[in-house]
C-alpha cells in the first residue's frame, strides 16, 4: 500500500496538509504491513495533550477532572471507563465510544475534546476502553459498549445521578458502535436523547474506491475490517455490525459529521439520508478540506474547533428539550 504523498493532500489548508504529510513520513510501517504485536504497541503512541502537542491536539479544559473506574461486563469481563466531570451536579451523561478501526485507540487520546465537551455541555462524559481486535474480535467491543449503556440506564453512582439523561457518541469505528447502541436502545425501550456520529463507519460490506487519502486509506479500512471480523463467522452485511443494514425507524435524533477528504465521507452522508428516510431527525454537517480524524487535531485545521463546538451546541439542544 502506497503511503500518503504531498500531492495526496492537495486542496487542503496548508497547515492541515503539512501535518498529514509529516505524520505519513513518520509512519514507517503502514497498517497492512504491521505485525499483531506492532498494532498492539501502537495503541499507546498518541501524545498527551500537553505543550507542544497541545498546539495541534488541544489541551485539557481547566476545571474538568479526569479519572477511571471499572465496571463488570458480561461473562465477568471488567471494562475500564474513563470519566470526565466538573464539580457541578448534572444529570446529563455523554457515553463516548472512541474510534480506531475497532483495533486501535483509547479514551485518553480524547482528553482534549471530551474535557471541552464536559465543560461546554455541562455534562459527565464516560468513555469505555472497550476490547479491541485482533485479540478480541467482533462482537466483543460492541458487547462492551452495550454493557456500559445498559449499566448506565440503572443510574449507577459512578455517573453522578440516579436518573441519567444519556446521549451516545463516537467517531469512526466508535460512530459505528454508537449507532448500534442507538438501535439497541430502541429495541430494549431504553431512553436515549441523541446520537453523535462523527465520520462513522456504517456498512462494513462497502469496498472504498478512494484507495489513498490522508490519515485513513481504503487499504487501512480493509485491514481494520479483516482484523475485526476474520475467523468470527460473522458477515459484514450483518445488521448487528453494520447499522446501515438495520431497521432505522424510531431511533434517537442524530448529528452526523463528515470530512470530505475521508474514505468514509459518502458512507456517513448516505447513512444520514437513510435515517431521514426512516423518519429520524438528523443534522448532517460536511466539513471541507480536512481528513478523517480532524476533530483530534483542531490546531492544524480551519474547522476542528468549530466541529467540536457544533457537538457541544447539539448536546445542549437535546438536553434542554
Short mmCIF file of C-alpha atoms in Angstrom, two decimals:
data_model
loop_
_atom_site.label_atom_id
_atom_site.label_comp_id
_atom_site.label_asym_id
_atom_site.label_seq_id
_atom_site.Cartn_x
_atom_site.Cartn_y
_atom_site.Cartn_z
CA UNK A 1 0.00 0.00 0.00
CA UNK A 2 1.44 3.37 -1.05
CA UNK A 3 1.90 5.95 1.65
CA UNK A 4 0.39 9.42 1.64
CA UNK A 5 2.34 11.87 -0.53
CA UNK A 6 2.33 15.66 -0.63
CA UNK A 7 0.14 15.56 -3.74
CA UNK A 8 -2.46 13.45 -1.89
CA UNK A 9 -3.10 16.41 0.41
CA UNK A 10 -3.69 18.94 -2.39
CA UNK A 11 -6.67 21.21 -1.80
CA UNK A 12 -6.34 21.13 1.98
CA UNK A 13 -5.33 24.17 4.07
CA UNK A 14 -1.54 24.41 4.26
CA UNK A 15 -1.27 23.64 7.99
CA UNK A 16 -3.54 20.59 7.62
CA UNK A 17 -1.63 19.48 4.56
CA UNK A 18 1.72 19.85 6.30
CA UNK A 19 0.61 17.85 9.35
CA UNK A 20 -0.85 14.98 7.30
CA UNK A 21 2.30 14.77 5.18
CA UNK A 22 4.56 14.89 8.25
CA UNK A 23 2.60 12.17 10.04
CA UNK A 24 2.75 9.99 6.95
CA UNK A 25 6.53 10.42 6.74
CA UNK A 26 6.91 9.48 10.41
CA UNK A 27 4.87 6.32 9.99
CA UNK A 28 7.46 3.95 8.60
CA UNK A 29 5.11 0.96 8.51
CA UNK A 30 1.58 1.01 7.15
CA UNK A 31 -1.20 -0.81 8.97
CA UNK A 32 -1.26 -3.57 6.36
CA UNK A 33 2.46 -4.19 6.99
CA UNK A 34 2.27 -4.27 10.80
CA UNK A 35 2.50 -7.41 12.86
CA UNK A 36 -0.12 -8.01 15.53
CA UNK A 37 2.46 -7.09 18.17
CA UNK A 38 3.20 -3.78 16.42
CA UNK A 39 -0.51 -2.99 16.20
CA UNK A 40 -0.95 -3.60 19.93
CA UNK A 41 2.07 -1.44 20.74
CA UNK A 42 0.82 1.39 18.52
CA UNK A 43 -2.19 1.96 20.77
CA UNK A 44 -0.02 3.74 23.33
CA UNK A 45 1.84 6.07 20.95
CA UNK A 46 -0.53 9.05 20.94
CA UNK A 47 0.88 12.15 22.68
CA UNK A 48 -0.61 13.63 25.85
CA UNK A 49 -2.45 16.96 25.41
CA UNK A 50 0.48 18.99 26.73
CA UNK A 51 2.76 21.54 25.07
CA UNK A 52 3.91 21.33 22.31
CA UNK A 53 1.49 18.58 21.20
CA UNK A 54 -1.40 20.65 22.58
CA UNK A 55 -0.80 23.19 19.79
CA UNK A 56 -2.20 20.55 17.45
CA UNK A 57 -4.50 18.34 19.53
CA UNK A 58 -5.66 20.89 22.09
CA UNK A 59 -5.29 20.85 25.86
CA UNK A 60 -7.40 19.62 28.75
CA UNK A 61 -10.05 22.17 29.74
CA UNK A 62 -9.45 23.70 33.16
CA UNK A 63 -11.90 22.76 35.88
CA UNK A 64 -12.57 19.29 34.44
CA UNK A 65 -11.39 16.31 36.47
CA UNK A 66 -10.45 13.03 34.81
CA UNK A 67 -10.33 9.64 36.50
CA UNK A 68 -11.06 5.99 35.77
CA UNK A 69 -13.08 3.17 37.29
CA UNK A 70 -14.05 -0.37 36.32
CA UNK A 71 -17.43 -1.99 35.84
CA UNK A 72 -18.33 -5.60 35.23
CA UNK A 73 -19.29 -6.56 31.71
CA UNK A 74 -20.83 -9.79 30.57
CA UNK A 75 -19.03 -13.02 31.45
CA UNK A 76 -17.23 -11.26 34.28
CA UNK A 77 -15.08 -9.13 31.98
CA UNK A 78 -14.04 -5.83 33.60
CA UNK A 79 -14.44 -2.71 31.46
CA UNK A 80 -12.32 0.33 32.30
CA UNK A 81 -14.27 3.58 31.93
CA UNK A 82 -12.60 6.99 31.73
CA UNK A 83 -14.70 9.71 33.40
CA UNK A 84 -14.75 13.47 32.79
CA UNK A 85 -16.72 15.76 35.12
CA UNK A 86 -16.86 19.18 36.74
CA UNK A 87 -17.84 19.97 40.31
CA UNK A 88 -21.35 20.89 39.17
CA UNK A 89 -24.09 18.33 39.70
CA UNK A 90 -25.68 17.23 36.45
CA UNK A 91 -27.95 14.51 35.15
CA UNK A 92 -26.51 14.90 31.64
CA UNK A 93 -24.33 11.96 30.58
CA UNK A 94 -22.48 11.52 27.28
CA UNK A 95 -21.36 7.96 26.59
CA UNK A 96 -18.44 8.46 24.19
CA UNK A 97 -17.09 5.48 22.24
CA UNK A 98 -13.69 6.17 20.71
CA UNK A 99 -12.53 5.35 17.19
CA UNK A 100 -9.57 3.41 15.88
CA UNK A 101 -10.96 0.82 13.49
CA UNK A 102 -12.08 -1.49 16.33
CA UNK A 103 -8.32 -2.16 16.65
CA UNK A 104 -6.58 0.99 17.89
CA UNK A 105 -7.37 3.98 20.06
CA UNK A 106 -8.07 4.55 23.73
CA UNK A 107 -10.20 7.04 25.68
CA UNK A 108 -7.23 9.10 26.92
CA UNK A 109 -6.50 10.08 23.30
CA UNK A 110 -9.67 12.20 23.50
CA UNK A 111 -8.89 14.10 26.72
CA UNK A 112 -8.82 17.46 24.93
CA UNK A 113 -12.13 17.10 23.13
CA UNK A 114 -14.02 15.29 25.89
CA UNK A 115 -12.94 17.70 28.62
CA UNK A 116 -14.08 20.57 26.41
CA UNK A 117 -17.48 18.91 25.85
CA UNK A 118 -17.80 18.23 29.58
CA UNK A 119 -17.41 21.93 30.29
CA UNK A 120 -19.35 23.41 27.36
CA UNK A 121 -22.28 20.99 27.58
CA UNK A 122 -22.28 20.83 31.40
CA UNK A 123 -22.25 17.05 31.42
CA UNK A 124 -20.44 13.98 32.65
CA UNK A 125 -18.63 12.06 29.92
CA UNK A 126 -17.99 8.35 30.28
CA UNK A 127 -15.62 6.76 27.76
CA UNK A 128 -15.21 2.96 27.89
CA UNK A 129 -11.94 1.32 26.91
CA UNK A 130 -13.70 -1.49 25.08
CA UNK A 131 -11.97 -4.68 23.97
CA UNK A 132 -10.23 -4.47 20.61
CA UNK A 133 -9.27 -6.71 17.75
CA UNK A 134 -7.33 -8.73 16.87
CA UNK A 135 -7.08 -10.02 20.45
CA UNK A 136 -10.84 -9.59 20.88
CA UNK A 137 -12.73 -9.79 17.61
CA UNK A 138 -16.32 -8.86 16.89
CA UNK A 139 -18.62 -8.56 18.68
CA UNK A 140 -16.51 -8.10 21.88
CA UNK A 141 -16.12 -4.31 21.51
CA UNK A 142 -19.80 -3.94 20.72
CA UNK A 143 -20.78 -6.03 23.73
CA UNK A 144 -18.68 -3.81 25.99
CA UNK A 145 -20.34 -0.69 24.58
CA UNK A 146 -23.82 -2.15 25.05
CA UNK A 147 -22.99 -3.31 28.57
CA UNK A 148 -21.88 0.17 29.62
CA UNK A 149 -25.03 1.69 28.12
CA UNK A 150 -27.30 -0.83 29.88
CA UNK A 151 -25.44 -0.26 33.15
CA UNK A 152 -25.98 3.50 32.76
CA UNK A 153 -29.73 3.06 32.44
CA UNK A 154 -29.84 1.94 36.08
CA UNK A 155 -28.34 5.22 37.34
CA UNK A 156 -25.14 3.89 38.93
CA UNK A 157 -23.35 6.06 41.48
CA UNK A 158 -20.38 6.45 39.14
CA UNK A 159 -22.40 8.59 36.71
CA UNK A 160 -23.36 11.03 39.46
CA UNK A 161 -27.14 10.84 39.16
CA UNK A 162 -29.95 8.36 39.76
CA UNK A 163 -31.69 9.35 36.53
CA UNK A 164 -29.08 9.98 33.82
CA UNK A 165 -30.23 11.55 30.58
CA UNK A 166 -27.95 9.81 28.12
CA UNK A 167 -26.58 10.72 24.70
CA UNK A 168 -24.25 8.35 22.87
CA UNK A 169 -21.49 9.47 20.53
CA UNK A 170 -18.34 8.33 18.84
CA UNK A 171 -16.05 8.71 15.87
CA UNK A 172 -15.21 6.31 13.05
CA UNK A 173 -15.46 2.77 14.49
CA UNK A 174 -16.87 4.46 17.60
CA UNK A 175 -19.52 6.02 15.37
CA UNK A 176 -20.38 2.53 14.18
CA UNK A 177 -20.68 1.28 17.76
CA UNK A 178 -22.69 4.37 18.79
CA UNK A 179 -25.23 3.80 16.02
CA UNK A 180 -25.56 0.19 17.15
CA UNK A 181 -26.10 1.36 20.74
CA UNK A 182 -28.89 3.63 19.48
CA UNK A 183 -30.55 0.65 17.76
CA UNK A 184 -30.15 -1.40 20.94
CA UNK A 185 -31.73 1.40 22.99
CA UNK A 186 -34.78 1.47 20.73
CA UNK A 187 -35.12 -2.32 20.69
CA UNK A 188 -34.96 -2.51 24.50
CA UNK A 189 -37.14 0.55 25.22
CA UNK A 190 -34.30 2.44 26.90
CA UNK A 191 -34.29 6.23 26.78
CA UNK A 192 -31.64 7.81 24.57
CA UNK A 193 -31.79 11.52 23.79
CA UNK A 194 -29.45 11.59 20.81
CA UNK A 195 -26.56 10.07 18.89
CA UNK A 196 -23.44 11.90 17.70
CA UNK A 197 -21.88 10.09 14.73
CA UNK A 198 -18.51 11.52 13.69
CA UNK A 199 -17.29 10.21 10.29
CA UNK A 200 -18.95 6.89 11.14
CA UNK A 201 -18.33 3.50 9.51
CA UNK A 202 -21.87 2.29 8.99
CA UNK A 203 -21.68 -0.50 6.39
CA UNK A 204 -18.80 -2.93 6.73
CA UNK A 205 -19.54 -4.51 3.34
CA UNK A 206 -18.55 -1.37 1.42
CA UNK A 207 -15.38 -1.51 -0.68
CA UNK A 208 -13.95 2.00 -0.61
CA UNK A 209 -12.85 3.25 -4.00
CA UNK A 210 -10.75 6.07 -2.54
CA UNK A 211 -7.64 3.99 -2.03
CA UNK A 212 -5.29 6.81 -1.00
CA UNK A 213 -6.20 9.58 1.40
CA UNK A 214 -4.56 11.44 4.29
CA UNK A 215 -4.92 9.83 7.75
CA UNK A 216 -7.05 6.90 6.57
CA UNK A 217 -6.94 4.97 3.30
CA UNK A 218 -9.22 2.43 1.74
CA UNK A 219 -6.49 -0.14 2.38
CA UNK A 220 -6.49 0.75 6.07
CA UNK A 221 -10.24 0.18 6.20
CA UNK A 222 -9.86 -3.23 4.55
CA UNK A 223 -7.25 -4.23 7.11
CA UNK A 224 -9.24 -2.95 10.07
CA UNK A 225 -12.30 -4.92 8.98
CA UNK A 226 -10.19 -8.02 8.41
CA UNK A 227 -8.71 -7.83 11.91
CA UNK A 228 -12.18 -7.23 13.37
CA UNK A 229 -14.13 -9.93 11.54
CA UNK A 230 -11.76 -12.65 10.29
CA UNK A 231 -12.46 -16.02 11.85
CA UNK A 232 -15.67 -14.93 13.62
CA UNK A 233 -18.13 -16.39 11.15
CA UNK A 234 -19.91 -13.05 11.13
CA UNK A 235 -20.82 -11.44 7.80
CA UNK A 236 -20.01 -7.81 7.03
CA UNK A 237 -23.66 -7.37 5.99
CA UNK A 238 -24.93 -8.44 9.41
CA UNK A 239 -27.17 -5.62 10.73
CA UNK A 240 -25.84 -6.26 14.24
CA UNK A 241 -22.47 -4.98 12.95
CA UNK A 242 -23.47 -2.70 10.06
CA UNK A 243 -26.14 -0.22 11.22
CA UNK A 244 -26.86 0.82 7.62
CA UNK A 245 -28.28 -2.68 7.13
CA UNK A 246 -30.67 -2.40 10.09
CA UNK A 247 -34.18 -1.03 10.53
CA UNK A 248 -33.59 2.63 11.44
CA UNK A 249 -37.13 3.64 12.31
CA UNK A 250 -37.76 5.10 15.75
CA UNK A 251 -34.14 5.90 16.59
CA UNK A 252 -32.91 8.85 18.66
CA UNK A 253 -32.12 12.03 16.70
CA UNK A 254 -28.66 12.22 15.19
CA UNK A 255 -25.85 14.64 14.46
CA UNK A 256 -23.69 13.27 11.64
CA UNK A 257 -20.37 14.95 10.86
CA UNK A 258 -18.27 14.03 7.83
CA UNK A 259 -14.89 15.07 6.41
CA UNK A 260 -14.63 15.42 2.63
CA UNK A 261 -11.06 14.02 2.43
CA UNK A 262 -12.12 10.83 4.16
CA UNK A 263 -12.88 7.44 2.56
CA UNK A 264 -15.86 7.26 4.93
CA UNK A 265 -17.36 10.60 3.85
CA UNK A 266 -20.01 9.25 1.48
CA UNK A 267 -20.81 6.43 3.87
CA UNK A 268 -21.69 8.95 6.58
CA UNK A 269 -23.74 11.09 4.20
CA UNK A 270 -25.64 8.08 2.92
CA UNK A 271 -26.38 6.92 6.45
CA UNK A 272 -27.71 10.36 7.39
CA UNK A 273 -30.07 10.18 4.40
CA UNK A 274 -31.19 6.68 5.45
CA UNK A 275 -32.00 7.99 8.90
CA UNK A 276 -34.01 10.85 7.41
CA UNK A 277 -35.98 8.48 5.18
CA UNK A 278 -36.72 6.39 8.29
CA UNK A 279 -38.23 9.45 9.97
CA UNK A 280 -35.30 10.22 12.29
CA UNK A 281 -34.38 13.86 12.93
CA UNK A 282 -30.90 14.40 11.50
CA UNK A 283 -28.40 17.22 11.38
CA UNK A 284 -25.77 16.48 8.73
CA UNK A 285 -22.65 18.64 8.55
CA UNK A 286 -19.94 18.24 5.92
CA UNK A 287 -16.54 19.70 6.74
CA UNK A 288 -14.29 20.51 3.80
CA UNK A 289 -10.53 20.43 3.35
CA UNK A 290 -9.98 18.04 6.26
CA UNK A 291 -9.16 14.33 6.58
CA UNK A 292 -10.53 11.55 8.73
CA UNK A 293 -9.75 12.25 12.39
CA UNK A 294 -9.70 16.03 12.05
CA UNK A 295 -11.52 16.63 15.35
CA UNK A 296 -8.47 15.27 17.13
CA UNK A 297 -6.19 17.89 15.55
CA UNK A 298 -8.08 21.18 15.76
CA UNK A 299 -4.88 23.24 15.87
CA UNK A 300 -3.95 22.03 12.40
CA UNK A 301 -7.31 22.66 10.73
CA UNK A 302 -9.53 25.61 10.00
CA UNK A 303 -12.67 23.94 11.32
CA UNK A 304 -11.70 21.47 14.06
CA UNK A 305 -12.71 23.81 16.90
CA UNK A 306 -15.95 24.66 15.11
CA UNK A 307 -16.82 20.98 14.72
CA UNK A 308 -16.26 20.44 18.45
CA UNK A 309 -18.45 23.43 19.27
CA UNK A 310 -21.18 22.10 16.99
CA UNK A 311 -21.25 18.90 19.05
CA UNK A 312 -21.45 20.87 22.30
CA UNK A 313 -24.29 23.01 20.92
CA UNK A 314 -26.19 19.95 19.72
CA UNK A 315 -25.80 18.23 23.09
CA UNK A 316 -27.19 21.30 24.82
CA UNK A 317 -30.11 21.43 22.40
CA UNK A 318 -31.03 17.81 23.12
CA UNK A 319 -30.69 18.21 26.86
CA UNK A 320 -32.84 21.36 27.13
CA UNK A 321 -35.78 20.00 25.11
#
